[in-house]
Short mmCIF file of C-alpha atoms in Angstrom, two decimals:
data_model
loop_
_atom_site.label_atom_id
_atom_site.label_comp_id
_atom_site.label_asym_id
_atom_site.label_seq_id
_atom_site.Cartn_x
_atom_site.Cartn_y
_atom_site.Cartn_z
CA UNK A 3 53.13 106.58 -196.03
CA UNK A 4 54.90 108.90 -193.57
CA UNK A 5 51.91 111.24 -193.53
CA UNK A 6 49.54 108.31 -193.01
CA UNK A 7 51.65 107.00 -190.11
CA UNK A 8 51.71 110.46 -188.57
CA UNK A 9 47.91 110.57 -188.67
CA UNK A 10 47.69 107.09 -187.12
CA UNK A 11 50.11 108.07 -184.34
CA UNK A 12 48.01 111.12 -183.53
CA UNK A 13 45.05 108.88 -182.66
CA UNK A 14 46.57 108.62 -179.18
CA UNK A 15 46.44 111.76 -177.09
CA UNK A 16 43.93 113.78 -179.03
CA UNK A 17 40.82 114.14 -181.16
CA UNK A 18 41.08 115.09 -184.83
CA UNK A 19 38.87 115.95 -187.75
CA UNK A 20 37.80 112.33 -188.24
CA UNK A 21 36.37 112.44 -184.69
CA UNK A 22 34.33 115.57 -185.31
CA UNK A 23 31.10 113.68 -186.02
CA UNK A 24 31.35 111.89 -182.67
CA UNK A 25 32.10 115.16 -180.87
CA UNK A 26 29.18 116.93 -182.55
CA UNK A 27 26.62 114.28 -181.62
CA UNK A 28 27.80 114.42 -177.99
CA UNK A 29 27.54 118.22 -178.11
CA UNK A 30 23.97 117.95 -179.39
CA UNK A 31 22.68 114.87 -177.54
CA UNK A 32 24.95 114.43 -174.53
CA UNK A 33 27.20 111.59 -173.44
CA UNK A 34 24.42 109.01 -173.88
CA UNK A 35 25.08 109.35 -177.61
CA UNK A 36 28.45 107.59 -177.25
CA UNK A 37 28.34 104.10 -178.74
CA UNK A 38 30.85 101.24 -178.37
CA UNK A 39 32.96 102.40 -181.33
CA UNK A 40 33.13 105.88 -179.81
CA UNK A 41 34.18 104.53 -176.43
CA UNK A 42 36.88 102.42 -178.02
CA UNK A 43 38.11 105.50 -179.85
CA UNK A 44 38.32 107.35 -176.51
CA UNK A 45 40.12 104.33 -175.03
CA UNK A 46 42.71 104.64 -177.82
CA UNK A 47 43.04 108.36 -177.15
CA UNK A 48 43.58 107.80 -173.43
CA UNK A 49 46.08 104.99 -174.02
CA UNK A 50 43.94 102.18 -172.60
CA UNK A 51 43.94 100.12 -175.82
CA UNK A 52 46.01 100.08 -179.01
CA UNK A 53 44.74 101.58 -182.23
CA UNK A 54 43.47 99.08 -184.78
CA UNK A 55 43.22 100.17 -188.38
CA UNK A 56 39.92 99.94 -190.21
CA UNK A 57 39.53 98.15 -193.55
CA UNK A 58 39.66 100.46 -196.55
CA UNK A 59 36.39 100.35 -198.47
CA UNK A 60 36.14 101.00 -202.21
CA UNK A 61 34.71 104.46 -201.50
CA UNK A 62 37.60 105.28 -199.14
CA UNK A 63 40.13 104.10 -201.71
CA UNK A 64 38.54 106.29 -204.36
CA UNK A 65 38.78 109.25 -201.99
CA UNK A 66 42.45 108.54 -201.31
CA UNK A 67 43.15 108.38 -205.03
CA UNK A 68 41.33 111.69 -205.59
CA UNK A 69 43.40 113.40 -202.89
CA UNK A 70 46.63 112.00 -204.38
CA UNK A 71 45.58 113.21 -207.85
CA UNK A 72 44.91 116.71 -206.51
CA UNK A 73 48.29 116.75 -204.74
CA UNK A 74 50.03 115.90 -207.99
CA UNK A 75 48.02 117.93 -210.48
CA UNK A 76 46.51 120.90 -208.63
CA UNK A 77 48.29 121.71 -205.37
CA UNK A 78 51.88 121.90 -204.21
CA UNK A 79 53.03 118.82 -202.30
CA UNK A 80 53.90 120.82 -199.17
CA UNK A 81 50.27 121.88 -198.74
CA UNK A 82 49.14 118.26 -198.26
CA UNK A 83 48.20 116.77 -194.84
CA UNK A 84 49.14 119.93 -192.92
CA UNK A 85 48.49 119.55 -189.17
CA UNK A 86 46.38 122.25 -187.51
CA UNK A 87 46.05 122.63 -183.73
CA UNK A 88 44.11 124.82 -181.35
CA UNK A 89 45.15 125.54 -177.76
CA UNK A 90 42.61 124.43 -175.16
CA UNK A 91 42.43 123.63 -171.45
CA UNK A 92 41.33 120.08 -172.23
CA UNK A 93 43.32 116.99 -171.24
CA UNK A 94 43.85 116.07 -174.89
CA UNK A 95 44.94 117.69 -178.15
CA UNK A 96 42.40 119.10 -180.60
CA UNK A 97 43.72 119.02 -184.15
CA UNK A 98 43.15 118.09 -187.77
CA UNK A 99 45.23 117.05 -190.75
CA UNK A 100 43.93 119.19 -193.59
CA UNK A 101 43.89 117.60 -197.02
CA UNK A 102 45.34 120.87 -198.34
CA UNK A 103 46.19 124.06 -196.41
CA UNK A 104 46.98 127.38 -198.03
CA UNK A 105 48.78 129.08 -195.17
CA UNK A 106 49.02 132.53 -196.73
CA UNK A 107 45.20 132.60 -197.00
CA UNK A 108 44.53 130.55 -193.82
CA UNK A 109 42.35 128.36 -196.04
CA UNK A 110 41.65 124.64 -195.83
CA UNK A 111 40.78 122.75 -198.99
CA UNK A 112 39.02 119.49 -198.09
CA UNK A 113 38.70 116.85 -200.82
CA UNK A 114 35.73 114.48 -201.01
CA UNK A 115 34.82 111.98 -203.72
CA UNK A 116 31.19 110.95 -203.16
CA UNK A 117 28.01 109.74 -204.84
CA UNK A 118 26.23 112.88 -203.54
CA UNK A 119 26.08 116.41 -204.91
CA UNK A 120 28.54 118.95 -203.54
CA UNK A 121 25.74 120.54 -201.46
CA UNK A 122 24.69 117.18 -200.03
CA UNK A 123 28.34 116.37 -199.26
CA UNK A 124 28.74 119.61 -197.30
CA UNK A 125 25.73 118.62 -195.17
CA UNK A 126 26.98 115.05 -194.75
CA UNK A 127 30.44 116.18 -193.59
CA UNK A 128 29.15 119.17 -191.62
CA UNK A 129 31.03 118.25 -188.43
CA UNK A 130 34.42 117.74 -190.07
CA UNK A 131 34.17 120.88 -192.20
CA UNK A 132 33.11 123.11 -189.28
CA UNK A 133 35.90 121.52 -187.19
CA UNK A 134 38.42 123.46 -189.28
CA UNK A 135 36.71 126.72 -188.33
CA UNK A 136 36.90 125.61 -184.69
CA UNK A 137 40.66 125.30 -185.22
CA UNK A 138 40.79 128.91 -186.32
CA UNK A 139 41.13 128.89 -190.10
CA UNK A 140 39.60 131.77 -192.06
CA UNK A 141 38.08 129.80 -194.92
CA UNK A 142 37.07 126.22 -195.70
CA UNK A 143 36.53 125.06 -199.27
CA UNK A 144 35.18 121.68 -200.30
CA UNK A 145 36.70 120.18 -203.43
CA UNK A 146 34.25 117.64 -204.75
CA UNK A 147 34.22 114.93 -207.38
CA UNK A 148 31.57 112.32 -208.13
CA UNK A 149 32.85 108.79 -207.59
CA UNK A 150 31.92 107.83 -211.13
CA UNK A 151 33.59 110.85 -212.76
CA UNK A 152 37.10 111.52 -213.95
CA UNK A 153 39.02 113.43 -211.28
CA UNK A 154 39.60 116.34 -213.64
CA UNK A 155 35.86 117.11 -213.44
CA UNK A 156 36.10 118.31 -209.84
CA UNK A 157 34.38 121.45 -208.60
CA UNK A 158 34.67 123.56 -205.45
CA UNK A 159 32.39 125.41 -203.05
CA UNK A 160 33.06 127.59 -200.01
CA UNK A 161 31.70 126.14 -196.75
CA UNK A 162 29.97 128.86 -194.74
CA UNK A 163 31.00 129.19 -191.12
CA UNK A 164 28.24 127.97 -188.77
CA UNK A 165 28.68 129.44 -185.30
CA UNK A 166 25.96 127.26 -183.73
CA UNK A 167 27.63 124.05 -184.96
CA UNK A 168 31.00 125.30 -183.70
CA UNK A 169 29.47 125.98 -180.25
CA UNK A 170 28.02 122.46 -180.25
CA UNK A 171 31.45 121.05 -181.11
CA UNK A 172 33.00 122.94 -178.20
CA UNK A 173 30.23 121.61 -175.93
CA UNK A 174 30.96 118.06 -177.09
CA UNK A 175 34.68 118.49 -176.40
CA UNK A 176 33.95 119.81 -172.91
CA UNK A 177 31.63 116.89 -172.11
CA UNK A 178 34.17 114.37 -173.40
CA UNK A 179 36.91 116.04 -171.35
CA UNK A 180 34.86 115.45 -168.17
CA UNK A 181 33.90 111.93 -169.26
CA UNK A 182 37.46 110.66 -169.74
CA UNK A 183 38.57 111.70 -166.23
CA UNK A 184 36.93 108.58 -164.75
CA UNK A 185 36.60 106.58 -167.95
CA UNK A 186 37.66 102.92 -167.77
CA UNK A 187 37.12 101.04 -170.98
CA UNK A 188 35.64 97.54 -170.80
CA UNK A 189 35.30 95.69 -174.10
CA UNK A 190 31.82 94.40 -174.95
CA UNK A 191 31.45 91.06 -176.72
CA UNK A 192 27.98 91.84 -178.07
CA UNK A 193 27.22 94.96 -180.08
CA UNK A 194 24.13 96.37 -181.74
CA UNK A 195 23.99 98.41 -184.93
CA UNK A 196 24.04 101.50 -182.66
CA UNK A 197 27.66 100.65 -181.82
CA UNK A 198 28.90 100.75 -185.40
CA UNK A 199 30.52 103.73 -187.05
CA UNK A 200 28.41 105.29 -189.83
CA UNK A 201 30.42 103.79 -192.70
CA UNK A 202 30.39 100.39 -190.96
CA UNK A 203 26.62 100.58 -190.58
CA UNK A 204 26.37 101.42 -194.27
CA UNK A 205 28.50 98.40 -195.21
CA UNK A 206 26.40 96.06 -193.04
CA UNK A 207 23.17 97.48 -194.49
CA UNK A 208 24.46 96.89 -198.03
CA UNK A 209 25.34 93.30 -197.11
CA UNK A 210 21.90 92.78 -195.53
CA UNK A 211 20.14 94.16 -198.61
CA UNK A 212 22.19 91.86 -200.86
CA UNK A 213 21.44 88.82 -198.68
CA UNK A 214 17.71 89.62 -198.73
CA UNK A 215 17.84 89.89 -202.51
CA UNK A 216 19.71 86.58 -202.72
CA UNK A 217 17.10 84.95 -200.49
CA UNK A 218 14.31 86.12 -202.78
CA UNK A 219 16.23 84.95 -205.85
CA UNK A 220 16.88 81.53 -204.27
CA UNK A 221 13.16 81.18 -203.59
CA UNK A 222 12.36 82.10 -207.19
CA UNK A 223 15.00 79.65 -208.49
CA UNK A 224 13.59 76.83 -206.35
CA UNK A 225 10.10 77.45 -207.76
CA UNK A 226 11.33 77.50 -211.36
CA UNK A 227 13.47 74.39 -210.83
CA UNK A 228 10.47 72.51 -209.40
CA UNK A 229 8.38 73.47 -212.44
CA UNK A 230 11.14 72.46 -214.86
CA UNK A 231 11.76 69.18 -213.01
CA UNK A 232 8.10 68.25 -213.40
CA UNK A 233 8.19 69.22 -217.10
CA UNK A 234 11.25 67.09 -217.87
CA UNK A 235 10.06 64.17 -215.73
CA UNK A 236 6.57 64.03 -217.30
CA UNK A 237 7.95 64.31 -220.86
CA UNK A 238 10.81 61.87 -220.29
CA UNK A 239 13.38 64.54 -221.24
CA UNK A 240 16.91 63.64 -220.15
CA UNK A 241 18.67 66.88 -221.07
CA UNK A 242 17.84 70.43 -222.08
CA UNK A 243 20.49 72.41 -223.97
CA UNK A 244 21.00 75.94 -225.22
CA UNK A 245 23.94 78.24 -225.92
CA UNK A 246 23.68 79.49 -222.32
CA UNK A 247 23.08 76.35 -220.28
CA UNK A 248 22.82 72.57 -220.06
CA UNK A 249 20.21 71.16 -217.69
CA UNK A 250 20.29 67.41 -217.02
CA UNK A 251 17.49 65.41 -215.42
CA UNK A 252 18.85 63.11 -212.70
CA UNK A 253 16.32 60.37 -211.81
CA UNK A 254 15.69 59.30 -208.25
CA UNK A 255 17.96 56.63 -206.82
CA UNK A 256 19.63 55.40 -203.68
CA UNK A 257 22.46 57.07 -201.82
CA UNK A 258 24.97 54.95 -199.91
CA UNK A 259 26.24 56.39 -196.64
CA UNK A 260 28.39 55.04 -193.84
CA UNK A 261 26.47 54.20 -190.63
CA UNK A 262 29.04 55.15 -188.04
CA UNK A 263 26.65 54.72 -185.10
CA UNK A 264 25.89 51.12 -186.07
CA UNK A 265 29.57 50.28 -186.47
CA UNK A 266 30.51 51.67 -183.04
CA UNK A 267 27.61 49.82 -181.44
CA UNK A 268 28.60 46.48 -183.01
CA UNK A 269 32.30 47.05 -182.32
CA UNK A 270 32.60 48.63 -178.86
CA UNK A 271 36.36 47.92 -178.87
CA UNK A 272 36.81 50.69 -181.45
CA UNK A 273 37.40 54.10 -179.91
CA UNK A 274 36.19 56.91 -182.12
CA UNK A 275 38.75 59.28 -180.61
CA UNK A 276 41.58 57.11 -181.98
CA UNK A 277 40.47 57.93 -185.51
CA UNK A 278 39.63 61.58 -185.12
CA UNK A 279 41.66 64.11 -187.05
CA UNK A 280 41.91 67.70 -185.93
CA UNK A 281 42.17 70.47 -188.50
CA UNK A 282 42.17 74.23 -188.19
CA UNK A 283 38.99 76.04 -189.21
CA UNK A 284 38.93 79.67 -190.29
CA UNK A 285 36.67 82.08 -188.46
CA UNK A 286 33.44 82.97 -190.25
CA UNK A 287 30.14 84.79 -189.85
CA UNK A 288 26.82 83.12 -189.14
CA UNK A 289 24.09 85.43 -190.39
CA UNK A 290 20.41 85.05 -189.47
CA UNK A 291 17.99 87.27 -191.40
CA UNK A 292 14.95 88.46 -189.49
#
């Protein structure tokens, strides 16, 4: 917990390995690549807003458990979450907390538990892995485990130093350094998917895909229910039973409801507000599929 709090505290005053992807896209595409999440991150760094933690996804939790397993079973405890810094002329710190750092070899061992191959994971985390080289280490090794595998089945691969990517990271840092000199953060109430962080975008996409599938299933269910309703109605079947379900035919009838409008019209002396009850409602999402 102390190590985690140390990492959280470092969010103010500097950019770390978790910010490398943002820095790299700015280095490659310019400041126009900054989205709302990026700007809020820079507002945290410059002390304009407080840091707010992000929810831990199942994939993140699996990664945390993998790192903890490695710390207990493979590496010495004192190699875990080592802070690395590099001296710059920027108005903020440039650092990283290495999963594992072998000081005598100047080697960072970065742990990732993913659904991808080790080669695909190196590409996916290119910015973060090259960030360590920017900080001056001699070697970066990725320790990889598939999310579905036992942790003991991990493997490792050396990450080759990419000088072009490192130059692009430095360019991104320089652009951000100029940007924050006059940066005043103003919170937006309306975002687009461009403003989400990559893992947030992935979560929203998964939710959207699930909702679309549910919508198709609901349509299919409605069609099958209509067919079954007609079958039971025309054959005068009251109930259909199996080991898996019980389906009961409910004939048409009348529903009795209270006509509030008529009552208030016939009894103008009654004030509706006198009989209103206020109750707290939880916040929720209204989702419209397009």
